[in-house]
Amino acid sequence: MSQRKPGAPTPPRIPLISVVVPCYNEEEVIAQTHRRISKVMASLEAAEHEIVFVDDGSRDRTWDILTSVARADARVRLVRLTRNFGQQPGIMAGLSEARGDAVVTIDADLQDPPELIPAMVERWAQGWPVVSGRRSERPGDSRFKAGTAYAFYRVLEFLADHPVAVDTGDFRLLDRAVVETLTRLPGDTGFIRGLVGWAGYDETSVEYAREPRSAGRSKYTLRKMVALSHRGLMTCSAAPARLPVAVGVGWLGATALASVLRRRPMPAAAWTFGCEAVLLGVLGEYLLVVHHEARGRPAYVVGARVSQRAVKPVAVLANPEGQVS
Ligand code: UDP
Ligand code: MG
């Protein structure tokens, strides 16, 4: 049996890249999605891969198709949720199942081109722990969808308490360290792109034009879209809870000024409204404290440690030199 000589350099380990695909009623497209992702991943010479499909409670033939795909391809692993929990919990389930050194999350409908994954992996190998797909154009989305998404990302960026990458969805590569940080968070982690921004790892992006769906119809109803935006705003920003104080103080200031200028006492109703708004805001502040305590996130995330002269990046596995770009 050949044994390595003591002190011989460790042979480089081939990294494993996981691809996580959340699916909800995607029977029309899922087999094609598997083919396209497999083809791209097989072309990556310096990496192994696995594909984790998460069936988010589909009621069509998605699960049957996936089980036959998994029988034919040993690199495919499947997870089935008990019911439809939504895309974000589906992705979290996939992140928990994935074993890769890096994990790519991608929609099942081929709106995010799998052909971009090698460019993401290359950035990761250069030392980037987060590589997001950034939609430079959205020719495949309706004007309503593209317009509301554009506005939402700008409002979110303005109001968020931490950085949130604009124009990125859930097509993203995450280093193992980032995946561990996210999957260890307690509680209901509803808005992954916000969490990635909160976690704070160095992030870069690759641009792409978002194509139309390959087949089937959007599973994001207007209701689900509003729920996701609401969740994003509420989990990334304290502004909604602070709004009453701003309204109350602004109102009291403006009505007081108007009364002085008009040399009349301030109407009782104006006082009442302003004071009520401020008091609501004070309650909002207490709720924020409770909210932060209850969600139990750590106060910080360590990105690197230095001890004497050794620099050990926590985030980046792909880069043996330890240069975090
Ligand atoms: N999806 C999911 N659960 C849901 C809704 C959607 O897993 O409740 C998946 C869906 O199968 C797709 C991705 O999330 O892989 C994005 O959904 P879709 O393409 O319908 O959204 P859109 O691109 O229209 O925003
Ligand atoms: Mg889509």
Short mmCIF file of C-alpha atoms and ligand atoms in Angstrom, two decimals:
data_model
loop_
_atom_site.label_atom_id
_atom_site.label_comp_id
_atom_site.label_asym_id
_atom_site.label_seq_id
_atom_site.Cartn_x
_atom_site.Cartn_y
_atom_site.Cartn_z
CA MET A 1 0.00 0.00 0.00
CA SER A 2 1.42 3.40 -0.93
CA GLN A 3 1.70 5.68 2.07
CA ARG A 4 2.57 9.36 1.94
CA LYS A 5 6.02 10.25 3.23
CA PRO A 6 5.90 12.16 6.50
CA GLY A 7 6.13 15.88 5.77
CA ALA A 8 5.12 15.47 2.10
CA PRO A 9 2.80 18.27 0.94
CA THR A 10 -0.89 17.38 1.12
CA PRO A 11 -2.25 16.82 -2.39
CA PRO A 12 -4.72 19.57 -3.28
CA ARG A 13 -8.28 18.49 -2.57
CA ILE A 14 -10.69 18.86 -5.45
CA PRO A 15 -13.42 21.21 -4.26
CA LEU A 16 -17.04 20.11 -4.27
CA ILE A 17 -19.55 22.60 -5.65
CA SER A 18 -23.21 22.11 -4.69
CA VAL A 19 -26.02 23.50 -6.78
CA VAL A 20 -29.27 24.04 -4.85
CA VAL A 21 -32.50 24.29 -6.86
CA PRO A 22 -35.83 25.10 -5.14
CA CYS A 23 -38.78 23.76 -7.16
CA TYR A 24 -42.49 24.32 -6.86
CA ASN A 25 -44.69 22.79 -9.56
CA GLU A 26 -41.94 22.82 -12.17
CA GLU A 27 -42.88 19.63 -14.10
CA GLU A 28 -42.58 21.36 -17.48
CA VAL A 29 -38.99 22.43 -17.02
CA ILE A 30 -37.26 20.42 -14.31
CA ALA A 31 -35.76 17.67 -16.49
CA GLN A 32 -34.34 20.27 -18.86
CA THR A 33 -32.96 22.22 -15.89
CA HIS A 34 -31.18 19.11 -14.64
CA ARG A 35 -29.66 18.50 -18.08
CA ARG A 36 -28.40 22.05 -18.45
CA ILE A 37 -26.95 22.31 -14.95
CA SER A 38 -25.28 18.88 -15.26
CA LYS A 39 -23.71 19.79 -18.57
CA VAL A 40 -22.25 23.00 -17.21
CA MET A 41 -21.01 21.41 -14.00
CA ALA A 42 -19.40 18.50 -15.87
CA SER A 43 -17.40 21.04 -17.88
CA LEU A 44 -15.74 22.32 -14.68
CA GLU A 45 -12.49 20.41 -14.72
CA ALA A 46 -11.13 21.36 -11.32
CA ALA A 47 -14.27 20.68 -9.29
CA GLU A 48 -16.68 17.92 -8.37
CA HIS A 49 -20.35 18.71 -8.11
CA GLU A 50 -23.66 17.66 -6.61
CA ILE A 51 -27.13 18.99 -7.39
CA VAL A 52 -29.64 19.30 -4.55
CA PHE A 53 -33.24 19.71 -5.71
CA VAL A 54 -35.65 20.87 -3.03
CA ASP A 55 -39.27 20.08 -3.85
CA ASP A 56 -41.24 22.73 -2.01
CA GLY A 57 -44.50 20.77 -1.74
CA SER A 58 -45.25 20.49 -5.47
CA ARG A 59 -48.65 19.12 -6.41
CA ASP A 60 -47.78 18.23 -9.99
CA ARG A 61 -45.35 15.58 -11.33
CA THR A 62 -42.19 17.44 -10.20
CA TRP A 63 -41.33 14.92 -7.45
CA ASP A 64 -41.87 11.89 -9.74
CA ILE A 65 -39.63 13.40 -12.40
CA LEU A 66 -37.00 14.30 -9.81
CA THR A 67 -36.94 10.78 -8.36
CA SER A 68 -36.28 9.29 -11.79
CA VAL A 69 -33.58 11.91 -12.41
CA ALA A 70 -31.96 10.98 -9.08
CA ARG A 71 -32.09 7.26 -9.95
CA ALA A 72 -30.18 7.94 -13.16
CA ASP A 73 -27.67 10.48 -11.79
CA ALA A 74 -25.75 9.73 -8.59
CA ARG A 75 -24.77 13.37 -8.26
CA VAL A 76 -28.38 14.37 -7.68
CA ARG A 77 -29.83 14.50 -4.16
CA LEU A 78 -33.43 15.30 -3.35
CA VAL A 79 -35.23 16.88 -0.44
CA ARG A 80 -38.97 17.13 -0.27
CA LEU A 81 -40.71 19.54 2.08
CA THR A 82 -43.99 18.40 3.64
CA ARG A 83 -45.94 21.26 2.04
CA ASN A 84 -45.39 24.49 0.14
CA PHE A 85 -43.29 26.64 2.51
CA GLY A 86 -42.09 29.13 -0.12
CA GLN A 87 -38.91 29.63 -2.10
CA GLN A 88 -36.84 31.16 0.72
CA PRO A 89 -37.38 28.30 3.22
CA GLY A 90 -36.80 25.93 0.26
CA ILE A 91 -33.40 27.47 -0.38
CA MET A 92 -32.53 27.30 3.32
CA ALA A 93 -33.43 23.58 3.30
CA GLY A 94 -31.08 23.14 0.32
CA LEU A 95 -28.28 25.07 2.02
CA SER A 96 -28.58 22.79 5.05
CA GLU A 97 -28.44 19.67 2.86
CA ALA A 98 -25.61 20.82 0.60
CA ARG A 99 -22.14 19.49 1.38
CA GLY A 100 -20.11 21.59 -1.03
CA ASP A 101 -17.13 23.84 -0.32
CA ALA A 102 -19.18 26.38 -2.24
CA VAL A 103 -22.92 26.33 -2.82
CA VAL A 104 -24.71 27.91 -5.79
CA THR A 105 -28.44 28.62 -5.44
CA ILE A 106 -30.39 28.94 -8.67
CA ASP A 107 -34.05 29.07 -9.75
CA ALA A 108 -35.50 25.99 -11.43
CA ASP A 109 -36.98 27.78 -14.44
CA LEU A 110 -33.70 28.63 -16.25
CA GLN A 111 -34.28 32.39 -15.92
CA ASP A 112 -30.86 32.35 -14.26
CA PRO A 113 -28.47 30.83 -16.83
CA PRO A 114 -26.48 27.89 -15.36
CA GLU A 115 -23.77 28.77 -17.92
CA LEU A 116 -22.79 31.63 -15.57
CA ILE A 117 -21.80 29.23 -12.77
CA PRO A 118 -18.19 28.71 -14.01
CA ALA A 119 -17.61 32.49 -13.84
CA MET A 120 -18.97 32.46 -10.27
CA VAL A 121 -16.71 29.56 -9.33
CA GLU A 122 -13.74 31.38 -10.82
CA ARG A 123 -14.43 34.46 -8.66
CA TRP A 124 -14.75 32.18 -5.65
CA ALA A 125 -11.39 30.58 -6.44
CA GLN A 126 -9.92 34.09 -6.56
CA GLY A 127 -11.04 34.54 -2.98
CA TRP A 128 -14.57 35.99 -3.03
CA PRO A 129 -16.82 34.32 -0.43
CA VAL A 130 -20.05 35.65 -2.02
CA VAL A 131 -20.65 35.96 -5.77
CA SER A 132 -24.11 37.22 -6.73
CA GLY A 133 -25.76 37.14 -10.12
CA ARG A 134 -26.73 40.73 -10.84
CA ARG A 135 -29.53 41.36 -13.30
CA SER A 136 -28.32 44.04 -15.68
CA GLU A 137 -31.41 43.67 -17.86
CA ARG A 138 -34.65 41.79 -17.40
CA PRO A 139 -35.92 41.13 -20.93
CA GLY A 140 -37.70 38.02 -19.66
CA ASP A 141 -39.76 39.75 -16.98
CA SER A 142 -42.94 41.80 -17.44
CA ARG A 143 -42.61 45.59 -17.18
CA PHE A 144 -44.62 45.47 -13.98
CA LYS A 145 -42.28 42.92 -12.41
CA ALA A 146 -39.09 44.64 -13.59
CA GLY A 147 -40.37 48.08 -12.51
CA THR A 148 -41.57 47.03 -9.05
CA ALA A 149 -38.34 45.05 -8.48
CA TYR A 150 -36.23 48.08 -9.49
CA ALA A 151 -38.10 50.36 -7.08
CA PHE A 152 -38.11 47.80 -4.26
CA TYR A 153 -34.34 47.24 -4.37
CA ARG A 154 -33.69 51.01 -4.20
CA VAL A 155 -36.08 51.56 -1.29
CA LEU A 156 -34.58 48.56 0.51
CA GLU A 157 -31.03 49.78 -0.05
CA PHE A 158 -31.99 53.21 1.32
CA LEU A 159 -33.78 51.90 4.41
CA ALA A 160 -31.74 48.80 5.29
CA ASP A 161 -29.60 48.85 8.43
CA HIS A 162 -26.83 46.91 6.66
CA PRO A 163 -25.70 46.54 3.03
CA VAL A 164 -28.06 44.68 0.68
CA ALA A 165 -26.88 44.10 -2.89
CA VAL A 166 -29.26 45.74 -5.38
CA ASP A 167 -30.73 43.92 -8.39
CA THR A 168 -29.71 40.50 -7.11
CA GLY A 169 -32.17 37.71 -6.50
CA ASP A 170 -31.32 34.24 -5.33
CA PHE A 171 -28.80 33.26 -8.01
CA ARG A 172 -25.67 33.32 -5.89
CA LEU A 173 -22.56 31.41 -4.91
CA LEU A 174 -21.77 31.16 -1.20
CA ASP A 175 -18.57 29.88 0.35
CA ARG A 176 -18.95 27.09 2.94
CA ALA A 177 -18.20 29.57 5.75
CA VAL A 178 -21.11 31.78 4.64
CA VAL A 179 -23.43 28.77 4.37
CA GLU A 180 -22.48 27.73 7.92
CA THR A 181 -23.16 31.23 9.21
CA LEU A 182 -26.60 31.34 7.57
CA THR A 183 -27.73 27.83 8.43
CA ARG A 184 -26.72 28.22 12.08
CA LEU A 185 -28.91 31.27 12.57
CA PRO A 186 -31.80 30.43 14.87
CA GLY A 187 -35.44 30.92 13.97
CA ASP A 188 -37.24 31.76 10.80
CA THR A 189 -34.77 33.22 8.32
CA GLY A 190 -37.09 34.62 5.68
CA PHE A 191 -35.08 36.82 3.30
CA ILE A 192 -31.83 35.26 2.20
CA ARG A 193 -30.35 38.15 0.20
CA GLY A 194 -30.82 40.36 3.27
CA LEU A 195 -29.15 37.79 5.51
CA VAL A 196 -26.19 37.57 3.15
CA GLY A 197 -25.81 41.35 3.39
CA TRP A 198 -26.15 41.23 7.18
CA ALA A 199 -23.49 38.49 7.43
CA GLY A 200 -21.15 40.98 5.79
CA TYR A 201 -18.74 38.77 3.83
CA ASP A 202 -16.93 40.33 0.86
CA GLU A 203 -19.28 40.21 -2.10
CA THR A 204 -18.80 40.57 -5.82
CA SER A 205 -21.18 40.02 -8.71
CA VAL A 206 -21.40 38.74 -12.25
CA GLU A 207 -23.90 40.43 -14.52
CA TYR A 208 -26.48 38.77 -16.72
CA ALA A 209 -29.65 39.47 -18.60
CA ARG A 210 -32.61 37.66 -17.04
CA GLU A 211 -34.18 35.49 -19.70
CA PRO A 212 -37.86 34.55 -19.87
CA ARG A 213 -38.94 31.39 -18.10
CA SER A 214 -38.05 28.31 -20.14
CA ALA A 215 -41.47 26.71 -19.53
CA GLY A 216 -44.40 26.89 -17.13
CA ARG A 217 -45.70 29.96 -15.32
CA SER A 218 -44.29 32.10 -12.52
CA LYS A 219 -44.90 30.57 -9.11
CA TYR A 220 -44.56 33.98 -7.50
CA THR A 221 -48.11 35.26 -7.30
CA LEU A 222 -48.58 38.96 -6.54
CA ARG A 223 -49.40 37.93 -2.98
CA LYS A 224 -46.11 36.01 -2.62
CA MET A 225 -44.19 38.95 -4.12
CA VAL A 226 -45.73 41.41 -1.67
CA ALA A 227 -45.09 38.99 1.21
CA LEU A 228 -41.41 38.66 0.21
CA SER A 229 -40.91 42.44 -0.10
CA HIS A 230 -42.66 43.01 3.21
CA ARG A 231 -40.51 40.41 4.88
CA GLY A 232 -37.36 41.90 3.33
CA LEU A 233 -38.17 45.36 4.59
CA MET A 234 -39.20 44.26 8.07
CA THR A 235 -36.14 42.04 8.60
CA CYS A 236 -33.53 44.41 7.15
CA SER A 237 -34.73 47.76 8.48
CA ALA A 238 -35.83 49.35 11.73
CA ALA A 239 -37.36 52.26 9.78
CA PRO A 240 -41.00 51.01 9.81
CA ALA A 241 -40.96 50.79 13.63
CA ARG A 242 -39.44 54.27 13.85
CA LEU A 243 -41.82 55.87 11.39
CA PRO A 244 -44.37 57.05 14.02
CA VAL A 245 -41.73 59.06 15.92
CA ALA A 246 -40.64 60.80 12.73
CA VAL A 247 -44.26 61.51 11.76
CA GLY A 248 -45.17 62.70 15.29
CA VAL A 249 -42.16 64.98 15.75
CA GLY A 250 -42.52 66.37 12.22
CA TRP A 251 -46.22 67.00 12.74
CA LEU A 252 -45.78 68.66 16.16
CA GLY A 253 -42.98 70.85 14.80
CA ALA A 254 -44.93 71.94 11.72
CA THR A 255 -48.21 72.64 13.56
CA ALA A 256 -46.38 74.50 16.37
CA LEU A 257 -44.62 76.69 13.80
CA ALA A 258 -47.90 77.36 11.99
CA SER A 259 -49.57 78.37 15.30
CA VAL A 260 -46.73 80.76 16.18
CA LEU A 261 -46.86 82.38 12.73
CA ARG A 262 -50.63 82.73 12.87
CA ARG A 263 -50.51 83.85 16.54
CA ARG A 264 -53.08 81.28 17.56
CA PRO A 265 -52.90 78.46 20.10
CA MET A 266 -52.21 75.03 18.71
CA PRO A 267 -55.48 73.07 18.21
CA ALA A 268 -55.97 70.31 20.78
CA ALA A 269 -56.51 67.71 18.03
CA ALA A 270 -53.10 68.52 16.53
CA TRP A 271 -51.45 68.07 19.93
CA THR A 272 -53.25 64.79 20.50
CA PHE A 273 -52.31 63.38 17.10
CA GLY A 274 -48.64 64.38 17.39
CA CYS A 275 -48.26 63.07 20.94
CA GLU A 276 -49.98 59.79 20.07
CA ALA A 277 -47.67 59.25 17.14
CA VAL A 278 -44.59 59.91 19.29
CA LEU A 279 -45.85 57.56 22.00
CA LEU A 280 -46.49 54.86 19.38
CA GLY A 281 -42.92 55.36 18.22
CA VAL A 282 -41.64 54.87 21.76
CA LEU A 283 -43.52 51.56 21.87
CA GLY A 284 -41.97 50.78 18.46
CA GLU A 285 -38.50 51.29 19.94
CA TYR A 286 -39.23 48.80 22.72
CA LEU A 287 -40.63 46.34 20.19
CA LEU A 288 -37.42 46.66 18.20
CA VAL A 289 -35.37 45.73 21.27
CA VAL A 290 -37.60 42.69 21.88
CA HIS A 291 -37.47 41.78 18.19
CA HIS A 292 -33.66 41.86 18.12
CA GLU A 293 -33.42 39.80 21.30
CA ALA A 294 -36.02 37.30 20.11
CA ARG A 295 -34.43 36.56 16.76
CA GLY A 296 -31.21 35.69 18.55
CA ARG A 297 -28.71 36.59 15.85
CA PRO A 298 -25.10 36.83 16.95
CA ALA A 299 -23.86 40.37 17.50
CA TYR A 300 -21.07 39.91 14.93
CA VAL A 301 -19.54 37.48 12.42
CA VAL A 302 -15.79 36.82 12.41
CA GLY A 303 -14.26 37.09 8.94
CA ALA A 304 -10.57 36.41 9.70
CA ARG A 305 -8.25 35.86 12.61
CA VAL A 306 -4.61 36.90 12.93
CA SER A 307 -2.28 35.23 15.34
CA GLN A 308 1.39 36.31 15.37
CA ARG A 309 2.21 36.34 11.65
CA ALA A 310 -0.27 33.77 10.44
CA VAL A 311 -3.31 35.20 8.70
CA LYS A 312 -6.15 32.72 8.56
CA PRO A 313 -9.20 33.77 6.61
CA VAL A 314 -12.28 32.15 8.02
CA ALA A 315 -14.36 32.74 4.95
CA VAL A 316 -12.42 31.50 1.99
CA LEU A 317 -11.64 27.84 1.47
CA ALA A 318 -10.67 28.09 -2.15
CA ASN A 319 -7.72 30.33 -1.71
CA PRO A 320 -4.77 28.62 -0.03
CA GLU A 321 -2.71 31.82 0.02
CA GLY A 322 -5.33 33.35 2.26
CA GLN A 323 -5.74 36.56 0.30
CA VAL A 324 -9.19 37.86 0.79
CA SER A 325 -9.82 40.23 -2.08
N1 UDP B 1 -40.48 28.48 -5.83
C1 UDP B 1 -40.55 27.67 -4.71
N2 UDP B 1 -41.63 27.81 -3.87
C2 UDP B 1 -42.61 28.73 -4.09
C3 UDP B 1 -42.50 29.59 -5.22
C4 UDP B 1 -41.42 29.43 -6.06
O1 UDP B 1 -39.68 26.83 -4.50
O2 UDP B 1 -43.54 28.80 -3.30
C5 UDP B 1 -39.34 28.32 -6.73
C6 UDP B 1 -39.70 28.14 -8.19
O3 UDP B 1 -39.95 26.78 -8.50
C7 UDP B 1 -38.47 28.69 -8.89
C8 UDP B 1 -38.04 29.81 -7.96
O4 UDP B 1 -38.61 29.53 -6.69
O5 UDP B 1 -37.43 27.75 -8.92
C9 UDP B 1 -38.49 31.18 -8.45
O6 UDP B 1 -39.87 31.15 -8.73
P1 UDP B 1 -40.50 31.78 -10.05
O7 UDP B 1 -39.61 31.52 -11.21
O8 UDP B 1 -41.89 31.30 -10.18
O9 UDP B 1 -40.48 33.32 -9.65
P2 UDP B 1 -40.19 34.57 -10.59
O10 UDP B 1 -38.95 34.27 -11.37
O11 UDP B 1 -41.38 34.70 -11.46
O12 UDP B 1 -40.01 35.69 -9.62
MG MG B 2 -38.63 32.67 -12.51
#
